[in-house]
Amino acid sequence: MATYDYDLFVIGAGSGGVRAARLAAMSGASVAVAEEHRVGGTCVIRGCVPKKLMVYASEFAHHFKIAQSYGWTVGERSFDWRAFIEEKDAEIARLSGIYVTNLSNAGAVLMHGKARLTDAHTVQVEGHGTITADRVLVATGGRPWAPDAVPGIEHAISSNEAFHLPELPRRIVIAGGGYIAVEFAGIFAGLGVETTLVHRGPNVLRGFDDHVRAHVAEEMEKRGIQVILGCRHESLEKTASGVVSTFADGHKVESDLVMFAVGRKPYVEGLGLEAAGVALTELGAVKVDDYSRTNVDNIWAVGDVTDRLNLTPVAIREGAAFAETEFYGRPTRFDHEMVASAVFSQPPIGAVGMTEADARHALGRVDIYLARFRPMKYAFAGGDERCLIKLVVEAASQRVVGCHVVGPDAPEIIQMAAVALKMGVTKQQWDSTCAVHPTLAEELVTLREKYMPSELGGIG
Ligand code: FAD
């Protein structure tokens, strides 16, 4: 039998790679991990964590606005972008350090450098030479994508750079309608930047429930974000006073900064997957089965590079399932059904299960429960902000198959709703749960009337 330097070589120390490496090493296997950038990956370094800190920073503006209604006198206000970025970077360094320590405590060897497969069992790591391994896990994540065909695209930044701007722009144009574009629009607008969101689709947040999409776009505009739909960049031009975006309909917007957040792609460049014989999907993701195994017997892939459900907890669970299967003798597949997700827009979204459109398509008859109301906190302050809650129920079985919440704490609420939906809760069981008062979440268990499309003007 061939002998190798390691039992497992993991390429990429992000959410999926680190979890798999740690669990495998804790089983007694010899494990090495290569990381070309910083340990922690997208989530910790330039994704979920710094983004959430930026959301927190930007939310203060809204709190200041309503503070007076609650009896507060808020004095002189100013925001120091550089000071905040410094604090944020210190926190990210601390978290990245914890990941490094955890890997080392588990007994995994960390190698800094880009890794490239030269065959199914051999990896070359910059600065570390050639290493062989019995099994290889590809966990290289994804990268922002921008349309090279747009003239002047080099003047635009991606979300990667948004975390390290030397200063806050006065005006920004954000291209894209996905959750990253929507979240950054909320962040910049909250921090006082004149923000325009341009999206080529008919509404933001494709894949989310249509009521949620319409509601969020409306709420974003209430917060001062200019949302332009059905429009895309034709070109970008740098001028003495900023960057001019020219759109397909001919109109132009000048800003100080343009950010493209129009999609992400699996990061497979320079990985040597061809040399190892690893097959990709048509969209360029590593093709895997339910156990995250590629077409090559000893190579697996988890996380965003497989482009299944591109979320941190999913990458972590896929990595854990791989380790369970291969190093603990317990064949485990991660179930991608009923995974809750959040969008940290302002107001934020929590969603789990099917949209109304998906449910109608897959299940036929569905009952819809929907409410839109002013949350107590903002109603008191005379604000016009509204929450939205929606349940999608399969008519025949009365199973709740979708739950959608827009409003303060929606991401926190949806985590617990996901437990019930994952367990197959029926509407009757859902309703038998007593409310917690006074909360936004209580409205979820007091939805009695079925929704008829004419009831909610504007978003029916
Ligand atoms: P990654 O975390 O991307 O890790 C891959 C690692 O591999 C990277 O560190 C990379 O440097 C390294 N690497 C790549 N190629 C090589 C190579 N050849 N050699 C050595 N190292 C290599 N998800 C959520 O669940 N909630 C959120 O709120 C959320 N917000 C996000 C916000 C933004 C702006 C972005 C961009 C993403 C966000 N995500 C969020 C998605 C989440 O970050 C990813 O789903 C998650 O990080 C995927 O983990 P991963 O292990 O697949 O890859």
mmCIF file of N, CA and C and ligand atoms in Angstrom, residues 11-17 34-38 40-43 46-48 51 113-116 139-142 159 163 179-180 183-184 264 267 269-271 302-305 310-313 315 342 344, ligand 1:
data_model
loop_
_atom_site.group_PDB
_atom_site.id
_atom_site.type_symbol
_atom_site.label_atom_id
_atom_site.label_comp_id
_atom_site.label_asym_id
_atom_site.label_seq_id
_atom_site.Cartn_x
_atom_site.Cartn_y
_atom_site.Cartn_z
ATOM 1 N N ILE A 11 -7.290 21.918 1.188
ATOM 2 C CA ILE A 11 -6.912 23.154 0.489
ATOM 3 C C ILE A 11 -7.951 24.219 0.827
ATOM 4 N N GLY A 12 -7.537 25.201 1.613
ATOM 5 C CA GLY A 12 -8.432 26.297 1.998
ATOM 6 C C GLY A 12 -8.828 26.230 3.460
ATOM 7 N N ALA A 13 -8.407 27.261 4.227
ATOM 8 C CA ALA A 13 -8.739 27.299 5.660
ATOM 9 C C ALA A 13 -9.869 28.279 5.915
ATOM 10 N N GLY A 14 -10.999 28.037 5.237
ATOM 11 C CA GLY A 14 -12.207 28.821 5.487
ATOM 12 C C GLY A 14 -13.150 27.997 6.351
ATOM 13 N N SER A 15 -14.435 28.354 6.279
ATOM 14 C CA SER A 15 -15.419 27.709 7.145
ATOM 15 C C SER A 15 -15.426 26.185 6.993
ATOM 16 N N GLY A 16 -15.521 25.704 5.758
ATOM 17 C CA GLY A 16 -15.626 24.263 5.527
ATOM 18 C C GLY A 16 -14.328 23.533 5.785
ATOM 19 N N GLY A 17 -13.224 24.106 5.264
ATOM 20 C CA GLY A 17 -11.923 23.442 5.382
ATOM 21 C C GLY A 17 -11.468 23.308 6.822
ATOM 22 N N ALA A 34 -3.630 23.983 3.713
ATOM 23 C CA ALA A 34 -2.957 25.109 3.053
ATOM 24 C C ALA A 34 -3.916 26.292 2.965
ATOM 25 N N GLU A 35 -3.386 27.472 3.234
ATOM 26 C CA GLU A 35 -4.198 28.695 3.109
ATOM 27 C C GLU A 35 -3.355 29.772 2.438
ATOM 28 N N GLU A 36 -3.876 30.309 1.337
ATOM 29 C CA GLU A 36 -3.087 31.297 0.581
ATOM 30 C C GLU A 36 -3.262 32.721 1.088
ATOM 31 N N HIS A 37 -4.313 32.949 1.862
ATOM 32 C CA HIS A 37 -4.576 34.320 2.311
ATOM 33 C C HIS A 37 -4.549 34.350 3.834
ATOM 34 N N ARG A 38 -5.722 34.393 4.455
ATOM 35 C CA ARG A 38 -5.742 34.416 5.919
ATOM 36 C C ARG A 38 -6.693 33.335 6.439
ATOM 37 N N GLY A 40 -9.505 31.512 8.244
ATOM 38 C CA GLY A 40 -10.853 31.984 8.578
ATOM 39 C C GLY A 40 -11.703 32.104 7.324
ATOM 40 N N GLY A 41 -11.020 32.359 6.192
ATOM 41 C CA GLY A 41 -11.719 32.384 4.905
ATOM 42 C C GLY A 41 -12.632 33.587 4.738
ATOM 43 N N THR A 42 -13.517 33.465 3.785
ATOM 44 C CA THR A 42 -14.407 34.581 3.424
ATOM 45 C C THR A 42 -15.218 35.053 4.619
ATOM 46 N N CYS A 43 -15.818 34.125 5.328
ATOM 47 C CA CYS A 43 -16.729 34.486 6.418
ATOM 48 C C CYS A 43 -16.056 35.398 7.439
ATOM 49 N N ARG A 46 -13.589 38.545 5.055
ATOM 50 C CA ARG A 46 -14.231 39.532 4.165
ATOM 51 C C ARG A 46 -15.660 39.123 3.804
ATOM 52 N N GLY A 47 -16.363 38.618 4.804
ATOM 53 C CA GLY A 47 -17.742 38.196 4.572
ATOM 54 C C GLY A 47 -18.609 38.469 5.781
ATOM 55 N N CYS A 48 -19.253 37.411 6.248
ATOM 56 C CA CYS A 48 -20.278 37.514 7.306
ATOM 57 C C CYS A 48 -19.872 38.391 8.488
ATOM 58 N N LYS A 51 -18.914 42.130 7.771
ATOM 59 C CA LYS A 51 -20.144 42.730 7.253
ATOM 60 C C LYS A 51 -21.131 43.019 8.381
ATOM 61 N N GLY A 113 0.332 29.447 1.970
ATOM 62 C CA GLY A 113 0.759 29.437 0.568
ATOM 63 C C GLY A 113 -0.331 28.850 -0.302
ATOM 64 N N LYS A 114 -0.259 29.166 -1.577
ATOM 65 C CA LYS A 114 -1.262 28.639 -2.520
ATOM 66 C C LYS A 114 -0.950 27.180 -2.825
ATOM 67 N N ALA A 115 -1.979 26.366 -2.801
ATOM 68 C CA ALA A 115 -1.793 24.938 -3.074
ATOM 69 C C ALA A 115 -2.311 24.603 -4.468
ATOM 70 N N ARG A 116 -1.604 23.688 -5.109
ATOM 71 C CA ARG A 116 -2.010 23.271 -6.460
ATOM 72 C C ARG A 116 -1.827 21.766 -6.568
ATOM 73 N N ALA A 139 -11.547 22.975 -0.449
ATOM 74 C CA ALA A 139 -12.476 23.870 0.270
ATOM 75 C C ALA A 139 -12.037 25.307 0.009
ATOM 76 N N THR A 140 -11.965 25.650 -1.284
ATOM 77 C CA THR A 140 -11.355 26.923 -1.678
ATOM 78 C C THR A 140 -12.346 28.073 -1.813
ATOM 79 N N GLY A 141 -13.622 27.814 -1.579
ATOM 80 C CA GLY A 141 -14.604 28.895 -1.530
ATOM 81 C C GLY A 141 -14.945 29.513 -2.874
ATOM 82 N N GLY A 142 -15.339 30.786 -2.830
ATOM 83 C CA GLY A 142 -15.731 31.494 -4.040
ATOM 84 C C GLY A 142 -15.070 32.857 -4.090
ATOM 85 N N SER A 159 -16.928 43.482 -3.091
ATOM 86 C CA SER A 159 -17.131 43.481 -1.631
ATOM 87 C C SER A 159 -15.795 43.314 -0.899
ATOM 88 N N PHE A 163 -14.351 46.378 2.487
ATOM 89 C CA PHE A 163 -13.983 46.247 3.902
ATOM 90 C C PHE A 163 -12.734 47.044 4.266
ATOM 91 N N TYR A 179 -28.056 39.409 -2.028
ATOM 92 C CA TYR A 179 -28.037 39.836 -0.629
ATOM 93 C C TYR A 179 -26.820 40.705 -0.300
ATOM 94 N N ILE A 180 -25.702 40.484 -0.974
ATOM 95 C CA ILE A 180 -24.507 41.280 -0.654
ATOM 96 C C ILE A 180 -24.716 42.734 -1.094
ATOM 97 N N GLU A 183 -27.295 44.313 1.306
ATOM 98 C CA GLU A 183 -26.730 44.568 2.641
ATOM 99 C C GLU A 183 -25.798 45.775 2.616
ATOM 100 N N PHE A 184 -24.938 45.844 1.602
ATOM 101 C CA PHE A 184 -24.008 46.976 1.539
ATOM 102 C C PHE A 184 -24.738 48.289 1.268
ATOM 103 N N ARG A 264 -20.940 35.722 -7.438
ATOM 104 C CA ARG A 264 -19.676 35.116 -7.031
ATOM 105 C C ARG A 264 -19.485 33.820 -7.808
ATOM 106 N N TYR A 267 -14.054 29.289 -6.627
ATOM 107 C CA TYR A 267 -12.652 29.642 -6.814
ATOM 108 C C TYR A 267 -11.837 28.381 -7.144
ATOM 109 N N GLU A 269 -9.411 28.600 -9.910
ATOM 110 C CA GLU A 269 -8.263 28.975 -10.744
ATOM 111 C C GLU A 269 -6.948 28.539 -10.095
ATOM 112 N N GLY A 270 -6.090 27.956 -10.915
ATOM 113 C CA GLY A 270 -4.748 27.614 -10.457
ATOM 114 C C GLY A 270 -4.705 26.480 -9.443
ATOM 115 N N LEU A 271 -5.808 25.746 -9.327
ATOM 116 C CA LEU A 271 -5.876 24.681 -8.320
ATOM 117 C C LEU A 271 -5.345 23.345 -8.847
ATOM 118 N N VAL A 302 -16.057 20.698 -0.427
ATOM 119 C CA VAL A 302 -17.164 21.231 0.382
ATOM 120 C C VAL A 302 -17.216 22.752 0.248
ATOM 121 N N GLY A 303 -18.350 23.305 0.609
ATOM 122 C CA GLY A 303 -18.489 24.761 0.678
ATOM 123 C C GLY A 303 -18.767 25.407 -0.667
ATOM 124 N N ASP A 304 -18.468 26.703 -0.741
ATOM 125 C CA ASP A 304 -18.833 27.524 -1.905
ATOM 126 C C ASP A 304 -18.227 27.023 -3.214
ATOM 127 N N VAL A 305 -17.103 26.312 -3.144
ATOM 128 C CA VAL A 305 -16.483 25.847 -4.386
ATOM 129 C C VAL A 305 -17.380 24.811 -5.071
ATOM 130 N N ASN A 310 -24.577 28.504 -0.703
ATOM 131 C CA ASN A 310 -23.343 29.190 -0.323
ATOM 132 C C ASN A 310 -23.494 30.000 0.952
ATOM 133 N N LEU A 311 -23.470 29.287 2.060
ATOM 134 C CA LEU A 311 -23.595 29.904 3.377
ATOM 135 C C LEU A 311 -22.571 29.266 4.306
ATOM 136 N N THR A 312 -22.106 30.061 5.263
ATOM 137 C CA THR A 312 -21.096 29.546 6.185
ATOM 138 C C THR A 312 -21.527 28.284 6.935
ATOM 139 N N PRO A 313 -22.709 28.298 7.576
ATOM 140 C CA PRO A 313 -23.061 27.095 8.347
ATOM 141 C C PRO A 313 -23.188 25.852 7.464
ATOM 142 N N ALA A 315 -21.280 25.264 4.706
ATOM 143 C CA ALA A 315 -19.898 24.816 4.465
ATOM 144 C C ALA A 315 -19.382 24.046 5.676
ATOM 145 N N ALA A 342 -30.504 34.401 6.423
ATOM 146 C CA ALA A 342 -30.824 35.779 6.803
ATOM 147 C C ALA A 342 -30.202 36.728 5.798
ATOM 148 N N PHE A 344 -28.973 40.653 6.075
ATOM 149 C CA PHE A 344 -28.834 41.741 7.043
ATOM 150 C C PHE A 344 -29.038 43.087 6.357
HETATM 151 P P1 FAD B 1 -14.138 30.255 2.202
HETATM 152 O O1 FAD B 1 -14.602 30.681 3.537
HETATM 153 O O2 FAD B 1 -14.185 31.239 1.113
HETATM 154 O O3 FAD B 1 -12.666 29.715 2.387
HETATM 155 C C1 FAD B 1 -11.884 29.318 1.305
HETATM 156 C C2 FAD B 1 -10.433 29.567 1.662
HETATM 157 O O4 FAD B 1 -9.615 28.897 0.727
HETATM 158 C C3 FAD B 1 -10.050 31.035 1.595
HETATM 159 O O5 FAD B 1 -9.457 31.432 2.811
HETATM 160 C C4 FAD B 1 -9.060 31.116 0.435
HETATM 161 O O6 FAD B 1 -8.045 32.090 0.649
HETATM 162 C C5 FAD B 1 -8.477 29.710 0.462
HETATM 163 N N1 FAD B 1 -7.928 29.248 -0.827
HETATM 164 C C6 FAD B 1 -8.546 29.291 -2.026
HETATM 165 N N2 FAD B 1 -7.781 28.705 -2.964
HETATM 166 C C7 FAD B 1 -6.656 28.291 -2.331
HETATM 167 C C8 FAD B 1 -5.484 27.609 -2.760
HETATM 168 N N3 FAD B 1 -5.342 27.197 -4.028
HETATM 169 N N4 FAD B 1 -4.537 27.339 -1.842
HETATM 170 C C9 FAD B 1 -4.665 27.732 -0.549
HETATM 171 N N5 FAD B 1 -5.752 28.377 -0.099
HETATM 172 C C10 FAD B 1 -6.744 28.641 -0.970
HETATM 173 N N6 FAD B 1 -22.734 33.414 4.724
HETATM 174 C C11 FAD B 1 -23.576 33.315 5.769
HETATM 175 O O7 FAD B 1 -23.926 32.207 6.175
HETATM 176 N N7 FAD B 1 -24.046 34.436 6.403
HETATM 177 C C12 FAD B 1 -23.682 35.674 6.023
HETATM 178 O O8 FAD B 1 -24.121 36.668 6.609
HETATM 179 C C13 FAD B 1 -22.790 35.806 4.930
HETATM 180 N N8 FAD B 1 -22.368 37.020 4.523
HETATM 181 C C14 FAD B 1 -21.463 37.130 3.506
HETATM 182 C C15 FAD B 1 -21.047 38.388 3.118
HETATM 183 C C16 FAD B 1 -20.153 38.539 2.093
HETATM 184 C C17 FAD B 1 -19.707 39.925 1.686
HETATM 185 C C18 FAD B 1 -19.647 37.381 1.422
HETATM 186 C C19 FAD B 1 -18.663 37.531 0.301
HETATM 187 C C20 FAD B 1 -20.053 36.123 1.803
HETATM 188 C C21 FAD B 1 -20.966 35.975 2.855
HETATM 189 N N9 FAD B 1 -21.430 34.730 3.256
HETATM 190 C C22 FAD B 1 -22.330 34.624 4.289
HETATM 191 C C23 FAD B 1 -20.999 33.492 2.566
HETATM 192 C C24 FAD B 1 -19.913 32.779 3.351
HETATM 193 O O9 FAD B 1 -18.867 33.675 3.622
HETATM 194 C C25 FAD B 1 -19.416 31.578 2.567
HETATM 195 O O10 FAD B 1 -20.516 30.766 2.237
HETATM 196 C C26 FAD B 1 -18.413 30.751 3.346
HETATM 197 O O11 FAD B 1 -17.315 31.515 3.769
HETATM 198 C C27 FAD B 1 -17.934 29.575 2.491
HETATM 199 O O12 FAD B 1 -16.956 28.857 3.178
HETATM 200 P P2 FAD B 1 -15.908 27.975 2.376
HETATM 201 O O13 FAD B 1 -15.179 27.175 3.389
HETATM 202 O O14 FAD B 1 -16.571 27.265 1.274
HETATM 203 O O15 FAD B 1 -14.935 29.005 1.662
#
